[in-house]
């Protein structure tokens, strides 16, 4: 994974990091990687591990992965004991998200995880800065962006393998009330100061209107959703040093829309494999398109 990141940095492309919470989502991720013959990262949050069980997740991942180029990653790790456990259980990489703490505390916790994980060749992603709440207010709150000088100091002090930066994205389906915007100037400043560090973009779902419409058409109620424009994602990973693009919301919307559609159109069906299968297939299609946008072909 380290080699792939270094190559992504050199050749300017990104790996998709997609969250899963069950076998269907995991298979959709693996199948998209197989179909595109391109590496992907399968991410689990602490909440997802609580839902699935840690051992169950690792066992399912190892069994389902087979020869696919898919890596298992802990997303937004906050509990140091849990992070160490995932390292011990064979995760390929872990994120320590101590971004809500002071710079010093963030450095301290990140260093502790780096020291532990590197002994087992597990990569460590850290985060500096705070993801925006509402994009329109980002400009007024400059402090939420990652400070480029702090980023340089942080990477030197912690020796983390990749760094998640705050440049205007936020988690969830409601990222912007107007046009989507990312602060590419700050991104440029960061990559000038730490050119050898792969950067990570969280909150990078594009919230495709097609799936929001489908969800709403079949009984959902998601209005005013707005994600990051795909052209900005393209720019971030092909013209800048963003080497990992995180997406969870898009998969959730897509899966739910496909299941709603299937159940509405087939009211007599109560075989889980039918409607969960429809969700799995549609998420795979979505991810194939995403991988083609972010990756190198
Ligand atoms: O960035 C966080 C992911 O979207 C995971 O969310 O904690 O609800 O599983 P979750
Ligand atoms: P989205 O909510 O944009 O999908 O972001 C997911 C994410 O950053 C997971 O770490
Ligand atoms: Zn995130």
XYZ file of C-alpha atoms and ligand atoms in Angstrom:
318
model
C 0.000 0.000 0.000
C 2.931 2.297 0.776
C 4.332 1.673 -2.719
C 0.956 2.391 -4.312
C 0.682 5.664 -2.397
C 4.159 6.720 -3.496
C 3.262 5.879 -7.073
C -0.031 7.765 -6.779
C 1.887 10.796 -5.533
C 4.341 10.598 -8.414
C 1.809 9.907 -11.146
C -0.959 12.076 -9.694
C -3.931 9.884 -9.084
C -5.909 8.715 -6.054
C -7.243 5.546 -4.544
C -10.887 5.477 -3.583
C -11.506 4.651 0.067
C -15.024 3.362 0.455
C -16.815 2.570 3.712
C -18.648 -0.696 4.279
C -20.917 -1.979 7.031
C -21.897 -5.413 5.718
C -20.957 -8.127 3.239
C -22.948 -6.607 0.366
C -21.098 -3.286 0.581
C -17.750 -5.056 0.938
C -18.465 -7.245 -2.105
C -19.515 -4.202 -4.119
C -16.141 -2.595 -3.293
C -14.171 -5.749 -4.106
C -16.088 -6.360 -7.338
C -15.504 -2.767 -8.475
C -11.782 -3.247 -7.881
C -11.810 -6.517 -9.832
C -13.801 -5.019 -12.707
C -11.475 -2.035 -13.058
C -8.356 -4.037 -12.121
C -7.437 -1.124 -9.859
C -6.558 -1.046 -6.152
C -9.109 0.254 -3.680
C -9.332 0.768 0.060
C -12.191 -0.759 2.031
C -12.762 1.367 5.136
C -14.536 0.658 8.378
C -15.427 3.228 11.000
C -15.407 2.473 14.723
C -19.200 2.440 14.456
C -19.061 -0.095 11.637
C -16.804 -2.320 13.745
C -19.240 -2.074 16.620
C -22.040 -3.079 14.240
C -20.232 -5.996 12.560
C -17.759 -7.092 15.256
C -13.996 -6.688 14.806
C -13.052 -10.342 14.361
C -16.056 -10.880 12.088
C -14.998 -7.910 9.945
C -11.420 -9.117 9.559
C -12.528 -12.691 8.856
C -15.098 -11.567 6.297
C -12.589 -9.239 4.638
C -9.885 -11.885 4.363
C -12.310 -14.468 3.000
C -13.945 -12.109 0.506
C -10.793 -10.396 -0.755
C -9.181 -13.388 -2.450
C -6.792 -11.979 -5.067
C -8.320 -8.515 -5.315
C -6.108 -5.480 -4.690
C -8.196 -4.294 -1.787
C -6.796 -2.954 1.486
C -8.502 -2.903 4.873
C -8.404 0.476 6.613
C -9.686 1.797 9.938
C -11.449 5.107 9.333
C -11.489 7.881 11.979
C -9.912 5.808 14.751
C -10.262 7.676 18.021
C -9.935 4.946 20.608
C -6.237 4.104 20.969
C -6.888 0.613 22.324
C -9.215 -0.179 19.427
C -6.674 1.156 16.932
C -3.959 -1.084 18.386
C -6.306 -4.051 18.194
C -6.979 -3.466 14.505
C -3.208 -3.248 13.944
C -2.771 -6.578 15.748
C -5.558 -8.160 13.711
C -3.924 -7.349 10.390
C -5.483 -4.141 9.064
C -3.371 -2.671 6.267
C -3.674 0.859 7.575
C -5.286 2.817 10.385
C -6.362 6.390 10.815
C -5.797 8.142 14.104
C -8.176 11.068 14.175
C -7.111 13.287 17.049
C -7.925 16.400 15.032
C -10.379 17.687 17.615
C -7.593 17.981 20.197
C -4.870 20.619 20.505
C -1.943 20.415 18.075
C 0.273 19.019 20.858
C -2.227 16.341 21.883
C -2.838 15.421 18.237
C 0.930 14.987 17.777
C 1.198 12.927 20.966
C -1.605 10.501 20.064
C -0.502 10.215 16.444
C 3.069 9.436 17.510
C 1.842 6.728 19.840
C -0.099 5.077 17.000
C 2.780 5.483 14.521
C 5.213 3.845 16.955
C 2.861 0.922 17.451
C 1.697 0.455 13.853
C 5.028 0.854 12.089
C 6.481 -2.061 14.055
C 3.923 -4.205 12.217
C 4.238 -2.450 8.852
C 0.797 -0.901 9.167
C 0.400 2.554 7.629
C -0.925 5.477 9.651
C -3.139 8.286 8.404
C -3.540 11.313 10.676
C -5.721 14.405 10.407
C -5.003 18.062 10.936
C -7.680 20.735 10.668
C -11.441 20.482 11.018
C -13.846 19.534 8.272
C -16.291 22.322 7.561
C -19.881 22.286 8.676
C -21.506 24.481 6.080
C -19.341 25.456 3.152
C -20.753 28.932 2.807
C -19.306 29.763 6.189
C -15.893 28.317 5.465
C -14.412 31.584 4.263
C -15.360 33.328 7.469
C -13.818 30.585 9.559
C -10.317 30.299 8.177
C -9.143 28.352 11.216
C -10.999 25.252 10.133
C -8.666 24.797 7.160
C -5.453 22.920 7.696
C -2.622 25.361 8.354
C 0.184 24.522 5.860
C 3.001 25.381 8.293
C 1.408 23.288 11.005
C 1.026 20.439 8.526
C 4.767 20.472 7.829
C 5.598 20.533 11.528
C 3.032 17.811 12.234
C 4.391 15.406 9.644
C 7.976 15.992 10.800
C 7.041 15.390 14.429
C 4.824 12.344 13.923
C 6.235 10.547 10.884
C 2.666 9.676 9.823
C 2.342 8.085 6.359
C -0.481 10.238 5.035
C -2.336 13.319 6.170
C -6.027 14.159 5.945
C -6.429 17.862 5.260
C -9.364 20.216 5.675
C -9.841 22.261 2.508
C -13.587 22.815 2.561
C -15.260 19.406 2.506
C -17.510 18.014 5.204
C -19.043 14.635 5.958
C -22.570 13.729 4.937
C -25.054 14.586 2.202
C -25.347 18.327 2.831
C -21.946 19.788 2.142
C -22.736 23.065 0.417
C -25.690 25.363 0.346
C -24.435 27.031 -2.854
C -21.810 25.962 -5.376
C -19.295 23.412 -4.204
C -15.874 24.935 -3.559
C -12.548 23.621 -2.358
C -9.616 25.718 -1.243
C -7.027 24.653 -3.806
C -4.667 27.482 -2.735
C -4.266 25.991 0.716
C -3.881 22.560 -0.842
C -1.070 23.917 -3.063
C 0.655 25.511 -0.078
C 0.457 22.270 1.891
C 1.899 20.184 -0.925
C 4.733 22.663 -1.496
C 5.770 22.263 2.131
C 5.264 18.479 2.395
C 5.659 17.247 -1.200
C 6.353 13.649 -0.200
C 3.280 13.139 1.947
C 0.209 11.600 0.321
C -2.781 13.756 1.243
C -6.271 12.502 1.997
C -9.610 14.115 1.245
C -12.420 13.191 3.611
C -16.028 14.126 3.002
C -15.480 13.612 -0.714
C -18.825 12.179 -1.777
C -20.199 13.848 -4.870
C -23.807 12.990 -3.927
C -24.895 12.184 -7.505
C -28.227 13.797 -8.286
C -29.219 10.659 -10.178
C -29.256 8.594 -6.971
C -30.801 11.336 -4.825
C -33.628 11.541 -7.379
C -34.019 7.757 -7.417
C -34.127 7.645 -3.631
C -36.768 10.357 -3.497
C -38.776 8.851 -6.355
C -39.158 5.609 -4.447
C -40.300 7.020 -1.118
C -37.120 8.533 0.287
C -36.944 12.075 1.553
C -33.550 13.609 0.945
C -33.848 17.186 -0.185
C -31.199 19.834 -0.677
C -28.364 17.307 -0.692
C -25.165 18.610 -2.304
C -21.762 16.977 -2.654
C -18.367 17.870 -4.087
C -18.426 18.422 -7.849
C -16.630 15.652 -9.682
C -14.534 18.215 -11.562
C -13.106 19.389 -8.214
C -12.363 15.823 -7.159
C -10.654 15.274 -10.514
C -8.541 18.398 -9.998
C -7.672 17.472 -6.397
C -6.308 14.061 -7.305
C -4.890 14.617 -10.809
C -3.404 18.104 -10.373
C -2.633 17.995 -6.647
C -1.343 15.507 -4.088
C -4.641 14.043 -2.926
C -3.930 10.299 -3.086
C -6.933 8.966 -1.157
C -10.514 10.071 -1.634
C -13.014 9.018 1.057
C -16.590 8.274 0.219
C -19.343 6.770 2.329
C -22.450 8.900 1.790
C -22.606 8.145 -1.955
C -22.577 4.417 -1.293
C -25.316 4.725 1.301
C -27.552 6.811 -0.949
C -26.959 4.532 -3.934
C -27.570 1.302 -2.009
C -30.715 2.611 -0.339
C -32.080 4.004 -3.608
C -31.571 0.686 -5.402
C -33.186 -1.297 -2.573
C -36.149 1.104 -2.410
C -36.607 0.843 -6.160
C -36.426 -2.947 -6.116
C -38.878 -3.334 -3.249
C -41.334 -0.859 -4.760
C -41.229 -2.527 -8.157
C -41.359 -6.058 -6.728
C -43.762 -5.885 -3.773
C -44.192 -9.641 -3.716
C -40.494 -10.261 -3.065
C -39.274 -10.917 0.457
C -36.074 -12.771 -0.353
C -33.290 -10.605 1.061
C -30.839 -11.775 -1.563
C -32.940 -10.185 -4.285
C -33.123 -6.634 -2.968
C -29.765 -6.583 -1.194
C -28.324 -7.971 -4.406
C -29.846 -5.054 -6.326
C -28.186 -2.642 -3.879
C -24.852 -4.420 -4.172
C -24.907 -4.325 -7.977
C -25.789 -0.625 -8.156
C -23.055 0.323 -5.650
C -20.565 -1.675 -7.703
C -21.594 0.319 -10.808
C -21.211 3.599 -8.924
C -17.753 2.611 -7.665
C -16.506 1.546 -11.092
C -17.262 5.076 -12.317
C -15.615 6.628 -9.256
C -12.465 4.541 -9.597
C -12.206 5.558 -13.255
C -12.499 9.236 -12.275
C -9.872 9.107 -9.536
C -7.481 6.451 -10.714
C -4.955 6.108 -13.530
C -6.064 4.311 -16.675
O -16.477 9.562 8.051
C -17.236 8.792 8.629
C -17.994 7.764 7.914
O -18.954 8.317 7.096
C -18.501 6.715 8.864
O -19.667 7.048 9.492
O -19.409 6.514 11.942
O -21.661 6.558 10.837
O -20.059 4.712 10.371
P -20.238 6.159 10.726
P -18.720 11.436 2.817
O -19.707 11.709 3.907
O -18.552 12.601 1.927
O -19.017 10.203 2.057
O -17.280 11.226 3.532
C -16.905 9.979 4.036
C -15.633 10.038 4.784
O -14.905 11.012 4.824
C -15.271 8.829 5.528
O -14.110 9.010 6.286
Zn -13.977 11.034 7.070
